[in-house]
Tab-separated table of C-alpha atoms and ligand atoms in Angstrom:
chain	number	residue	atom	x	y	z
A	835	MET	CA	-55.742	10.746	33.818
A	836	SER	CA	-52.027	10.397	34.051
A	837	GLY	CA	-49.573	11.462	31.204
A	838	SER	CA	-48.023	14.282	29.116
A	839	PRO	CA	-50.548	16.975	29.083
A	840	PRO	CA	-50.165	18.215	25.370
A	841	THR	CA	-51.135	14.986	24.305
A	842	ASN	CA	-54.027	14.694	26.663
A	843	ARG	CA	-55.150	17.753	25.301
A	844	LEU	CA	-54.872	17.137	21.921
A	845	LEU	CA	-56.769	13.722	22.260
A	846	LEU	CA	-58.947	15.592	24.456
A	847	ALA	CA	-59.427	18.104	22.303
A	848	ALA	CA	-59.720	15.413	19.149
A	849	VAL	CA	-62.205	13.260	21.008
A	850	CYS	CA	-64.427	15.985	21.819
A	851	LEU	CA	-63.981	16.796	18.716
A	852	LEU	CA	-62.478	18.106	15.441
A	853	LEU	CA	-66.190	18.695	14.102
A	854	SER	CA	-68.187	20.086	16.735
A	855	ARG	CA	-69.592	22.624	15.113
A	856	CYS	CA	-69.495	26.382	16.349
A	857	SER	CA	-73.291	26.378	14.599
A	858	CYS	CA	-74.394	30.008	16.142
A	859	SER	CA	-76.933	29.224	13.138
A	860	SER	CA	-78.231	26.151	13.984
A	861	ARG	CA	-78.491	27.204	17.469
A	862	SER	CA	-80.996	30.260	16.161
A	863	LEU	CA	-82.964	27.568	14.373
A	864	PRO	CA	-86.157	27.381	16.703
A	865	ASP	CA	-87.621	24.196	15.263
A	866	ILE	CA	-86.061	21.577	13.621
A	867	PRO	CA	-88.020	19.445	11.014
A	868	HIS	CA	-89.577	16.806	12.697
A	869	ILE	CA	-88.078	14.590	10.042
A	870	ALA	CA	-84.468	15.608	10.595
A	871	PRO	CA	-83.553	12.759	12.081
A	872	PHE	CA	-84.318	9.929	9.226
A	873	PHE	CA	-82.194	11.529	6.399
A	874	GLY	CA	-79.550	8.608	6.386
A	875	THR	CA	-76.087	9.467	4.988
A	876	LYS	CA	-77.796	13.375	4.388
A	877	THR	CA	-78.597	13.262	8.316
A	878	ARG	CA	-76.599	16.561	10.124
A	879	TYR	CA	-74.240	15.364	12.812
A	880	GLU	CA	-76.402	17.522	15.472
A	881	GLU	CA	-79.098	15.006	14.956
A	882	VAL	CA	-76.521	12.698	16.291
A	883	LYS	CA	-74.954	14.758	18.816
A	884	PRO	CA	-77.593	17.214	19.995
A	885	HIS	CA	-75.821	18.323	22.648
A	886	LEU	CA	-72.962	19.921	20.645
A	887	LEU	CA	-76.088	22.276	19.992
A	888	LEU	CA	-75.557	23.898	23.184
A	889	ASP	CA	-72.131	23.358	24.003
A	890	ALA	CA	-70.237	22.967	20.941
A	891	LEU	CA	-66.239	23.332	22.386
A	892	SER	CA	-67.078	21.843	25.720
A	893	VAL	CA	-64.767	18.458	26.137
A	894	ASN	CA	-66.105	15.853	28.072
A	895	ALA	CA	-63.817	13.171	29.155
A	896	SER	CA	-66.283	10.747	29.888
A	897	VAL	CA	-66.488	8.707	26.734
A	898	LEU	CA	-63.039	7.954	27.321
A	899	ARG	CA	-62.858	4.609	29.065
A	900	PRO	CA	-59.914	2.912	29.892
A	901	PRO	CA	-60.404	0.931	32.617
A	902	ALA	CA	-61.169	3.132	36.375
A	903	GLY	CA	-58.619	0.636	38.441
A	904	GLU	CA	-55.814	1.276	36.304
A	905	ARG	CA	-53.214	3.555	35.567
A	906	CYS	CA	-53.849	4.947	31.759
A	907	SER	CA	-53.236	7.847	29.444
A	908	PRO	CA	-54.278	8.077	25.670
A	909	VAL	CA	-50.626	8.664	23.873
A	910	HIS	CA	-52.496	7.952	20.119
A	911	LEU	CA	-55.912	9.030	17.897
A	912	SER	CA	-56.246	7.535	14.690
A	913	ALA	CA	-59.593	9.012	13.249
A	914	VAL	CA	-61.821	7.864	9.909
A	915	ILE	CA	-63.461	10.538	9.345
A	916	ARG	CA	-66.445	11.352	6.901
A	917	HIS	CA	-66.302	15.024	4.919
A	918	GLY	CA	-68.610	17.638	6.396
A	919	SER	CA	-72.180	18.836	4.697
A	920	ARG	CA	-72.206	19.146	1.133
A	921	TYR	CA	-74.423	20.370	-1.736
A	922	PRO	CA	-76.214	17.708	-3.833
A	923	THR	CA	-74.466	16.173	-6.874
A	924	VAL	CA	-75.599	16.869	-10.442
A	925	LYS	CA	-77.811	13.956	-9.828
A	926	ASN	CA	-79.949	15.276	-7.299
A	927	ILE	CA	-80.161	18.910	-8.404
A	928	ARG	CA	-81.354	17.325	-11.649
A	929	ARG	CA	-84.306	15.937	-10.177
A	930	ILE	CA	-85.060	19.171	-7.657
A	931	HIS	CA	-85.391	21.298	-11.053
A	932	ARG	CA	-87.766	18.481	-12.601
A	933	LEU	CA	-89.737	18.656	-9.290
A	934	SER	CA	-89.465	22.238	-9.473
A	935	GLU	CA	-90.910	22.069	-13.137
A	936	MET	CA	-93.546	19.678	-12.395
A	937	LEU	CA	-95.204	21.760	-9.852
A	938	ARG	CA	-95.051	24.882	-11.592
A	939	GLY	CA	-98.481	26.270	-12.643
A	940	ASP	CA	-99.832	23.724	-11.266
A	941	ALA	CA	-102.713	25.034	-9.361
A	942	SER	CA	-104.130	22.837	-7.420
A	943	GLY	CA	-102.792	20.879	-4.514
A	944	GLY	CA	-103.684	22.310	-1.640
A	945	SER	CA	-104.168	25.191	0.701
A	946	ALA	CA	-102.117	24.822	3.754
A	947	GLY	CA	-99.174	27.194	4.307
A	948	TRP	CA	-96.797	25.053	3.272
A	949	GLN	CA	-98.602	23.830	0.330
A	950	ARG	CA	-98.595	27.323	-0.785
A	951	ASP	CA	-95.064	27.989	-0.057
A	952	ILE	CA	-93.774	25.280	-1.440
A	953	ARG	CA	-95.594	26.431	-5.126
A	954	GLY	CA	-95.223	29.941	-4.556
A	955	ARG	CA	-92.722	31.172	-2.027
A	956	TRP	CA	-90.245	28.747	-2.346
A	957	GLU	CA	-86.921	29.257	-4.770
A	958	ASN	CA	-85.378	26.721	-5.954
A	959	TRP	CA	-81.455	27.889	-5.784
A	960	PHE	CA	-79.805	24.203	-6.538
A	961	SER	CA	-77.385	25.101	-9.553
A	962	GLU	CA	-75.795	22.395	-11.176
A	963	ASP	CA	-72.019	23.741	-10.339
A	964	MET	CA	-72.536	23.650	-6.778
A	965	ASP	CA	-72.557	19.235	-7.590
A	966	GLY	CA	-70.807	17.700	-4.044
A	967	GLN	CA	-69.265	20.851	-3.002
A	968	LEU	CA	-68.206	21.155	0.612
A	969	VAL	CA	-70.656	23.786	2.208
A	970	THR	CA	-69.360	26.867	4.317
A	971	LYS	CA	-71.086	24.947	6.825
A	972	GLY	CA	-69.351	21.635	6.165
A	973	ARG	CA	-65.499	23.679	6.595
A	974	GLU	CA	-66.904	24.796	10.001
A	975	GLU	CA	-67.842	21.342	11.150
A	976	LEU	CA	-64.100	20.071	10.467
A	977	ARG	CA	-62.581	23.312	11.528
A	978	GLN	CA	-62.254	22.092	15.285
A	979	LEU	CA	-58.996	20.559	16.897
A	980	ALA	CA	-55.819	20.882	18.805
A	981	GLU	CA	-52.586	22.202	19.367
A	982	ASN	CA	-49.316	20.889	17.536
A	983	LEU	CA	-49.946	20.498	13.942
A	984	THR	CA	-46.517	19.507	13.077
A	985	ARG	CA	-46.900	15.974	14.387
A	986	ILE	CA	-50.208	14.436	12.730
A	987	SER	CA	-50.351	12.948	9.850
A	988	LEU	CA	-53.157	13.851	7.562
A	989	ARG	CA	-54.404	12.009	4.360
A	990	SER	CA	-57.457	12.807	2.348
A	991	SER	CA	-59.274	11.540	-0.419
A	992	SER	CA	-58.577	13.264	-3.823
A	993	LYS	CA	-62.941	14.489	-4.013
A	994	HIS	CA	-62.967	18.491	-3.162
A	995	ARG	CA	-65.341	17.685	-0.367
A	996	CYS	CA	-62.444	15.728	1.622
A	997	VAL	CA	-59.912	18.039	0.351
A	998	SER	CA	-61.945	20.630	1.485
A	999	SER	CA	-62.875	18.907	5.201
A	1000	VAL	CA	-58.948	18.204	5.981
A	1001	GLU	CA	-57.905	22.003	4.602
A	1002	ALA	CA	-60.551	22.679	7.207
A	1003	PHE	CA	-59.487	20.595	9.637
A	1004	GLN	CA	-56.216	22.444	9.610
A	1005	GLU	CA	-57.430	25.775	9.786
A	1006	GLY	CA	-58.757	24.750	12.809
A	1007	LEU	CA	-55.930	23.314	14.055
A	1008	TRP	CA	-54.067	26.616	13.704
A	1009	ARG	CA	-56.962	28.609	14.860
A	1010	ARG	CA	-56.847	26.546	17.993
A	1011	SER	CA	-53.202	26.782	18.073
A	1012	GLY	CA	-53.853	30.774	18.337
A	1013	ASP	CA	-51.729	31.304	15.144
A	1014	ARG	CA	-53.339	33.724	13.709
A	1015	ARG	CA	-50.746	34.846	11.287
A	1016	LEU	CA	-51.455	31.179	9.603
A	1017	SER	CA	-55.267	31.371	9.798
A	1018	SER	CA	-55.475	34.763	8.478
A	1019	GLN	CA	-53.073	34.278	5.704
A	1020	PRO	CA	-55.271	33.165	2.323
A	1021	ASN	CA	-52.550	31.334	1.071
A	1022	VAL	CA	-50.975	29.257	3.787
A	1023	GLN	CA	-49.794	25.690	2.732
A	1024	TYR	CA	-52.061	22.492	3.585
A	1025	ARG	CA	-49.933	19.714	4.524
A	1026	HIS	CA	-51.786	16.684	3.616
A	1027	LEU	CA	-51.267	13.558	1.251
A	1028	VAL	CA	-53.848	12.949	-1.143
A	1029	ASP	CA	-54.042	9.134	-0.755
A	1030	ASP	CA	-56.843	7.237	-2.731
A	1031	GLU	CA	-55.498	4.023	-2.826
A	1032	LEU	CA	-55.968	4.497	1.233
A	1033	LEU	CA	-59.792	6.355	1.297
A	1034	ARG	CA	-61.399	5.331	-2.390
A	1035	PHE	CA	-60.188	1.599	-2.477
A	1036	PHE	CA	-63.263	0.785	-3.579
A	1037	GLU	CA	-63.265	2.571	-6.825
A	1038	ASN	CA	-60.265	-0.016	-7.155
A	1039	CYS	CA	-61.596	-3.531	-6.031
A	1040	ARG	CA	-62.655	-5.214	-9.250
A	1041	SER	CA	-64.006	-7.840	-7.300
A	1042	TYR	CA	-65.964	-5.346	-5.836
A	1043	VAL	CA	-67.212	-3.410	-8.810
A	1044	GLU	CA	-67.771	-6.430	-10.923
A	1045	GLY	CA	-69.642	-8.200	-8.267
A	1046	VAL	CA	-71.418	-5.087	-6.922
A	1047	GLU	CA	-71.440	-1.996	-7.832
A	1048	ARG	CA	-71.647	-3.045	-11.342
A	1049	ASN	CA	-74.324	-5.790	-10.532
A	1050	ARG	CA	-77.852	-5.020	-11.019
A	1051	THR	CA	-79.294	-8.090	-9.042
A	1052	ALA	CA	-77.128	-7.204	-5.871
A	1053	LEU	CA	-79.161	-4.687	-5.443
A	1054	GLN	CA	-82.172	-6.448	-5.755
A	1055	GLU	CA	-83.546	-5.574	-1.969
A	1056	VAL	CA	-83.154	-1.612	-3.006
A	1057	GLU	CA	-84.899	-2.310	-6.347
A	1058	LYS	CA	-87.872	-4.157	-4.771
A	1059	PHE	CA	-88.179	-2.213	-1.829
A	1060	LYS	CA	-88.428	1.009	-4.324
A	1061	HIS	CA	-91.546	-0.738	-6.167
A	1062	GLY	CA	-92.708	-2.523	-3.045
A	1063	GLU	CA	-96.257	-1.907	-0.871
A	1064	GLU	CA	-94.901	0.995	1.518
A	1065	MET	CA	-93.162	3.119	-0.910
A	1066	GLU	CA	-96.319	2.948	-3.573
A	1067	ALA	CA	-98.203	3.936	-0.894
A	1068	LEU	CA	-95.705	6.482	0.105
A	1069	ARG	CA	-96.151	7.876	-3.461
A	1070	ARG	CA	-99.556	7.872	-3.411
A	1071	ARG	CA	-99.709	9.727	-0.160
A	1072	THR	CA	-97.154	12.343	-1.473
A	1073	ALA	CA	-98.778	13.062	-4.567
A	1074	LYS	CA	-102.550	13.867	-2.679
A	1075	LYS	CA	-100.583	16.283	-0.892
A	1076	LEU	CA	-98.732	17.911	-4.014
A	1077	VAL	CA	-100.908	17.468	-7.222
A	1078	CYS	CA	-103.698	16.267	-8.403
A	1079	THR	CA	-101.894	13.407	-10.871
A	1080	SER	CA	-101.106	10.494	-9.417
A	1081	VAL	CA	-97.739	9.632	-11.235
A	1082	PHE	CA	-95.375	10.289	-9.090
A	1083	PRO	CA	-91.739	9.264	-9.961
A	1084	ALA	CA	-89.936	7.327	-7.232
A	1085	ASP	CA	-86.678	9.360	-7.630
A	1086	LEU	CA	-88.710	12.925	-7.435
A	1087	LEU	CA	-90.251	11.733	-4.224
A	1088	GLU	CA	-86.382	11.400	-2.564
A	1089	ALA	CA	-85.621	14.566	-4.211
A	1090	ALA	CA	-88.791	16.218	-2.257
A	1091	PHE	CA	-87.266	14.363	0.553
A	1092	PHE	CA	-83.553	15.804	0.696
A	1093	ILE	CA	-84.455	19.676	-0.389
A	1094	CYS	CA	-85.867	19.855	3.583
A	1095	SER	CA	-82.246	17.843	4.105
A	1096	TYR	CA	-79.986	20.373	2.160
A	1097	GLU	CA	-81.923	23.699	3.289
A	1098	LEU	CA	-81.727	22.359	7.231
A	1099	SER	CA	-78.041	21.252	6.504
A	1100	ILE	CA	-76.670	24.414	4.295
A	1101	LYS	CA	-79.024	27.139	5.156
A	1102	SER	CA	-79.886	26.079	8.692
A	1103	VAL	CA	-83.425	26.975	6.794
A	1104	HIS	CA	-86.842	24.743	8.194
A	1105	SER	CA	-87.821	24.087	4.187
A	1106	PRO	CA	-91.468	24.092	3.562
A	1107	TRP	CA	-90.940	20.801	1.568
A	1108	CYS	CA	-90.229	19.471	5.394
A	1109	PHE	CA	-94.156	19.165	5.522
A	1110	LEU	CA	-94.468	16.557	2.930
A	1111	PHE	CA	-93.604	14.094	5.009
A	1112	ASP	CA	-94.599	13.074	8.510
A	1113	THR	CA	-92.257	10.673	10.561
A	1114	ASP	CA	-93.887	7.785	9.053
A	1115	ASP	CA	-92.884	8.611	5.877
A	1116	ALA	CA	-89.008	9.487	6.816
A	1117	LYS	CA	-88.430	5.715	8.124
A	1118	VAL	CA	-89.640	4.272	5.155
A	1119	LEU	CA	-87.648	6.585	3.023
A	1120	GLU	CA	-84.965	6.319	5.824
A	1121	TYR	CA	-84.441	2.502	5.394
A	1122	LYS	CA	-84.929	2.902	1.396
A	1123	THR	CA	-81.496	4.676	2.114
A	1124	ASP	CA	-80.543	1.648	4.584
A	1125	LEU	CA	-81.322	-0.526	2.894
A	1126	LYS	CA	-79.025	0.645	-0.461
A	1127	GLN	CA	-76.052	1.417	1.867
A	1128	TYR	CA	-76.135	-2.305	3.507
A	1129	TRP	CA	-76.529	-4.165	0.432
A	1130	LYS	CA	-73.865	-1.882	-1.390
A	1131	ARG	CA	-71.286	-1.013	0.869
A	1132	SER	CA	-71.781	-2.898	3.888
A	1133	HIS	CA	-72.791	-6.792	5.452
A	1134	GLY	CA	-74.863	-7.096	2.382
A	1135	HIS	CA	-71.740	-8.869	0.421
A	1136	VAL	CA	-68.501	-9.837	1.973
A	1137	ILE	CA	-66.338	-8.034	-0.567
A	1138	SER	CA	-67.260	-4.598	0.049
A	1139	GLY	CA	-65.818	-4.778	3.718
A	1140	LEU	CA	-62.856	-6.788	2.321
A	1141	SER	CA	-62.011	-3.936	-0.619
A	1142	SER	CA	-61.359	-1.750	2.852
A	1143	CYS	CA	-58.574	-4.287	3.516
A	1144	PRO	CA	-55.604	-1.136	2.649
A	1145	LEU	CA	-57.551	1.340	5.077
A	1146	PHE	CA	-57.508	-1.791	8.095
A	1147	HIS	CA	-53.980	-2.576	7.736
A	1148	HIS	CA	-53.159	1.323	7.902
A	1149	VAL	CA	-54.503	1.713	10.551
A	1150	PHE	CA	-53.554	-1.212	12.511
A	1151	ARG	CA	-50.115	-0.567	11.224
A	1152	THR	CA	-50.183	2.988	12.932
A	1153	LEU	CA	-51.886	1.567	16.610
A	1154	ASP	CA	-48.990	-1.006	16.185
A	1155	ARG	CA	-46.279	1.947	15.975
A	1156	ALA	CA	-47.852	3.979	18.445
A	1157	GLY	CA	-48.415	1.303	21.053
A	1158	ARG	CA	-44.534	0.028	20.463
A	1159	PRO	CA	-42.663	0.131	24.071
A	1160	ARG	CA	-40.892	3.181	24.159
A	1161	ARG	CA	-37.562	4.218	26.436
A	1162	SER	CA	-38.038	7.583	28.503
A	1163	THR	CA	-35.756	8.709	26.010
A	1164	ASP	CA	-37.521	7.690	22.875
A	1165	GLU	CA	-39.465	10.079	20.824
A	1166	PRO	CA	-43.319	9.969	22.210
A	1167	PRO	CA	-45.400	8.602	19.372
A	1168	GLU	CA	-47.617	10.289	16.784
A	1169	PRO	CA	-50.361	11.510	18.869
A	1170	ALA	CA	-52.899	11.526	16.041
A	1171	SER	CA	-53.764	10.388	12.368
A	1172	ILE	CA	-56.495	11.834	10.687
A	1173	LEU	CA	-57.892	10.348	7.726
A	1174	VAL	CA	-60.640	11.989	5.378
A	1175	GLY	CA	-62.831	10.363	3.308
A	1176	HIS	CA	-66.694	9.307	2.475
A	1177	ALA	CA	-69.595	7.413	4.293
A	1178	GLU	CA	-68.477	4.954	1.364
A	1179	THR	CA	-65.007	4.536	3.359
A	1180	LEU	CA	-66.119	4.114	6.735
A	1181	LEU	CA	-69.434	1.552	5.977
A	1182	PRO	CA	-66.965	-1.010	4.904
A	1183	LEU	CA	-64.363	-0.482	7.248
A	1184	LEU	CA	-67.066	-0.427	10.055
A	1185	SER	CA	-68.281	-3.861	8.607
A	1186	LEU	CA	-65.102	-5.668	8.372
A	1187	LEU	CA	-64.601	-4.562	11.951
A	1188	GLY	CA	-67.920	-6.569	12.695
A	1189	LEU	CA	-70.026	-3.518	13.849
A	1190	TYR	CA	-73.658	-2.593	13.003
A	1191	LYS	CA	-74.204	-6.633	11.887
A	1192	ASP	CA	-78.022	-7.470	12.777
A	1193	LYS	CA	-79.152	-11.086	13.307
A	1194	THR	CA	-81.676	-10.224	10.065
A	1195	PRO	CA	-80.495	-8.399	7.018
A	1196	PRO	CA	-82.921	-5.954	6.071
A	1197	THR	CA	-84.858	-7.060	2.840
A	1198	ALA	CA	-87.349	-5.574	0.722
A	1199	SER	CA	-90.074	-7.503	2.531
A	1200	ASN	CA	-89.694	-7.186	6.319
A	1201	TYR	CA	-89.632	-3.634	7.070
A	1202	HIS	CA	-91.875	-4.012	9.678
A	1203	THR	CA	-89.607	-5.918	11.731
A	1204	GLN	CA	-86.655	-3.720	11.525
A	1205	HIS	CA	-87.613	-1.049	13.578
A	1206	ALA	CA	-84.767	-1.718	16.202
A	1207	ARG	CA	-82.156	-2.739	13.871
A	1208	SER	CA	-78.541	-1.630	14.964
A	1209	PHE	CA	-78.076	-0.705	11.098
A	1210	ARG	CA	-79.547	2.826	10.897
A	1211	THR	CA	-77.272	5.220	8.144
A	1212	SER	CA	-78.546	8.215	10.250
A	1213	LEU	CA	-76.722	7.550	13.087
A	1214	ILE	CA	-73.994	5.718	11.743
A	1215	VAL	CA	-72.694	8.200	8.674
A	1216	PRO	CA	-74.350	11.555	8.750
A	1217	TYR	CA	-72.087	14.083	7.385
A	1218	ALA	CA	-68.452	14.358	9.612
A	1219	ALA	CA	-69.296	11.140	10.586
A	1220	ASN	CA	-66.240	9.365	12.909
A	1221	LEU	CA	-64.689	6.470	13.802
A	1222	LEU	CA	-62.302	6.775	16.219
A	1223	PHE	CA	-59.543	4.327	17.868
A	1224	VAL	CA	-57.954	5.421	20.869
A	1225	LEU	CA	-54.928	4.024	22.074
A	1226	TYR	CA	-54.129	4.193	25.998
A	1227	ASP	CA	-50.660	3.496	28.059
A	1228	CYS	CA	-51.516	1.313	30.903
A	1229	GLN	CA	-49.935	-0.458	33.272
A	1230	ARG	CA	-51.125	-4.231	31.816
A	1231	GLY	CA	-50.254	-3.199	28.283
A	1232	PRO	CA	-51.464	-0.790	26.041
A	1233	ARG	CA	-55.456	-0.665	25.305
A	1234	LEU	CA	-57.780	0.291	22.423
A	1235	GLN	CA	-61.301	2.106	23.206
A	1236	LEU	CA	-63.218	2.614	19.412
A	1237	LEU	CA	-65.829	6.181	19.193
A	1238	VAL	CA	-68.027	5.706	16.576
A	1239	ASN	CA	-69.755	9.750	16.640
A	1240	GLU	CA	-67.736	10.134	19.766
A	1241	CYS	CA	-69.903	7.007	21.563
A	1242	PRO	CA	-68.433	4.537	22.628
A	1243	VAL	CA	-68.372	1.537	20.781
A	1244	ARG	CA	-67.515	-1.969	22.183
A	1245	PHE	CA	-65.556	-4.413	19.873
A	1246	PRO	CA	-67.660	-7.391	18.488
A	1247	GLY	CA	-66.195	-10.327	20.891
A	1248	LEU	CA	-64.777	-8.563	23.518
A	1249	GLU	CA	-67.606	-6.691	24.571
A	1250	ALA	CA	-66.640	-6.944	28.239
A	1251	GLU	CA	-64.240	-3.369	28.454
A	1252	ASP	CA	-64.872	-0.306	26.747
A	1253	ALA	CA	-61.205	-0.452	26.726
A	1254	PRO	CA	-59.484	-3.714	26.138
A	1255	LEU	CA	-55.991	-4.760	26.132
A	1256	TYR	CA	-54.552	-4.064	22.456
A	1257	ARG	CA	-53.420	-7.098	22.205
A	1258	ASP	CA	-56.552	-8.872	22.744
A	1259	VAL	CA	-58.388	-6.569	20.043
A	1260	ARG	CA	-54.935	-7.921	17.502
A	1261	ALA	CA	-55.996	-11.537	18.621
A	1262	THR	CA	-59.809	-10.889	17.557
A	1263	TYR	CA	-58.711	-9.548	14.298
A	1264	ARG	CA	-56.186	-12.067	13.698
A	1265	HIS	CA	-57.859	-13.600	10.630
A	1266	LEU	CA	-57.484	-10.254	9.168
A	1267	LEU	CA	-54.044	-8.945	10.572
A	1268	ASP	CA	-52.704	-12.198	8.548
A	1269	GLY	CA	-55.281	-11.814	5.904
A	1270	CYS	CA	-57.393	-9.832	4.397
A	1271	ASP	CA	-55.246	-9.431	1.502
A	1272	PHE	CA	-56.392	-6.681	-1.315
A	1273	HIS	CA	-54.933	-8.201	-4.427
A	1274	ARG	CA	-55.963	-11.462	-3.742
A	1275	GLU	CA	-59.511	-10.125	-2.177
A	1276	CYS	CA	-60.326	-7.716	-5.297
A	1277	GLU	CA	-58.024	-9.159	-8.102
A	1278	GLY	CA	-58.041	-13.203	-7.305
A	1279	ARG	CA	-61.831	-13.753	-7.569
A	1280	ALA	CA	-62.286	-12.420	-10.790
A	1281	ALA	CA	-63.583	-15.300	-12.721
A	1282	GLY	CA	-60.764	-16.555	-15.208
A	1283	ARG	CA	-59.079	-13.971	-15.467
A	1284	GLY	CA	-55.569	-13.044	-14.296
A	1285	PRO	CA	-54.570	-9.799	-12.395
A	1286	ASN	CA	-53.016	-8.084	-15.732
A	1287	THR	CA	-55.054	-9.418	-18.756
A	1288	GLU	CA	-57.473	-5.923	-18.574
A	1289	LEU	CA	-56.067	-3.271	-20.207
B	2736	NAG	C1	-70.690	14.413	29.766
B	2736	NAG	O1	-71.006	13.179	28.985
B	2736	NAG	C2	-72.080	12.738	29.719
B	2736	NAG	C3	-72.889	11.413	29.041
B	2736	NAG	O2	-71.990	11.248	27.876
B	2736	NAG	C4	-72.910	13.110	30.418
B	2736	NAG	O3	-73.737	12.410	31.549
B	2736	NAG	C5	-72.428	14.500	30.941
B	2736	NAG	O4	-73.460	15.804	31.532
B	2736	NAG	C6	-71.701	14.657	30.242
B	2736	NAG	N1	-70.519	16.342	31.134
B	2736	NAG	C7	-70.539	17.439	30.556
B	2736	NAG	C8	-69.287	18.560	31.543
B	2736	NAG	O5	-71.014	17.891	29.373
B	2737	NAG	C1	-44.965	21.202	18.816
B	2737	NAG	O1	-44.304	19.971	18.184
B	2737	NAG	C2	-42.407	20.665	18.066
B	2737	NAG	C3	-42.030	18.941	17.873
B	2737	NAG	O2	-42.219	17.787	18.433
B	2737	NAG	C4	-42.292	21.240	19.342
B	2737	NAG	O3	-41.171	21.485	18.656
B	2737	NAG	C5	-42.683	22.682	19.431
B	2737	NAG	O4	-42.358	22.993	20.628
B	2737	NAG	C6	-44.395	22.273	19.750
B	2737	NAG	N1	-45.125	23.265	19.782
B	2737	NAG	C7	-46.434	23.663	20.443
B	2737	NAG	C8	-46.588	25.140	20.449
B	2737	NAG	O5	-46.146	22.695	21.331
B	2738	NAG	C1	-74.323	-10.489	-8.678
B	2738	NAG	O1	-75.013	-10.370	-7.700
B	2738	NAG	C2	-75.617	-11.952	-7.404
B	2738	NAG	C3	-76.873	-11.626	-6.162
B	2738	NAG	O2	-75.289	-11.177	-5.338
B	2738	NAG	C4	-74.650	-12.967	-7.400
B	2738	NAG	O3	-75.493	-13.901	-7.396
B	2738	NAG	C5	-73.631	-13.134	-8.498
B	2738	NAG	O4	-72.593	-13.828	-8.351
B	2738	NAG	C6	-73.474	-11.417	-9.116
B	2738	NAG	N1	-72.780	-11.724	-10.213
B	2738	NAG	C7	-71.403	-11.489	-10.436
B	2738	NAG	C8	-70.862	-11.002	-12.296
B	2738	NAG	O5	-70.245	-11.059	-9.738
């Protein structure tokens, strides 16, 4: 590809990515639990991009796909990234404690090695002060990328795990640029902006908070599935493997499942808890997560996507600026814009863009017809998930390519090309570019209330 070499190298490094972990720990793990690809939003990035296990730093440009017959060079990358692996939140830590209490002293429950390990050898090391913090591995996940920090704009959500991620990302920048002085000093200056309006828009959108988040009926498919036949059968199966009692609370079932995920993503350990579930069990639990995310953060309710309008407009304003025609004497565009947020940040934006929208919505009653669904959170929003917009300067004008977790994804309605002309992308999203007004969508619809009546 032609174009100015430093920018190209930066973009290639960025695309291939920020996130590719130098995971010595993963490489030394001989057997990855068979249920590891089904942890939904608690899935490791490696499960989505397994080749990273082998070569974390390889730069694979084959994912950058401007048209072969046209001279193009990448000029800008806008990235929306989820934070890296984190510890469980307090809610889940308490469940793990309850589960651990429940099993303590229960001498029944099977004599297989893993069953004895759960009761005897396994130690509960989770404590409440871990609450949602980024783990060391999570920092490593974000600590990659390239060359010249000074002209990259960086914004983060205010949550500790996101701030740690964007800091680790900058350490990666310094390390890559060979600036030992910077990367070895403990108190170097990070220079990201914290911007919750942009990255935690979902908290500020009243129509969303009232219509979905605090609305019990909005998530009724999830509630139904929790008490449906698949989950009931799974509870009975699991109780039988673990304890004598036939009452096994649904939330503890999930806690047991996630102990396997946490011990893998935090400690690279193959936990005895993983043996409690076979692949079909894991798929049922994955579906529960997918249902929740679908109805809470995605296509289930249009307002979820619309709540991300500020982020949508921010990305397109940045792309507009980077793609503006320039004279050769003008400064080159900002090479990259990095935004670090949450799964709750990415899912609404992906939905607004029209991605992962299957013909039939997932519900409590159609689990068995949903195996080929595209909406799988394990694949879409694992830890360190990323949505990348790569802008190219091409002979026929700027082009835009979309990548989700480093895989090329085509724009809905523009499926003929990996990197359509930017003006065609804009035409496809014209209705959003001209509309998608956060205040109208999020305040205007609140029935019978003006925007200022709430204290
Ligand atoms: C790059 O990725 C493509 C598939 O995306 C793969 O076929 C190819 O072998 C990779 N190249 C290198 C050098 O890893
Ligand atoms: C980084 O960018 C600045 C401003 O564009 C430039 O002056 C400097 O030489 C660059 N440094 C490196 C190492 O490329
Ligand atoms: C709650 O959700 C249901 C189902 O989506 C919807 O019909 C209802 O209008 C919502 N209630 C509020 C207060 O938004």
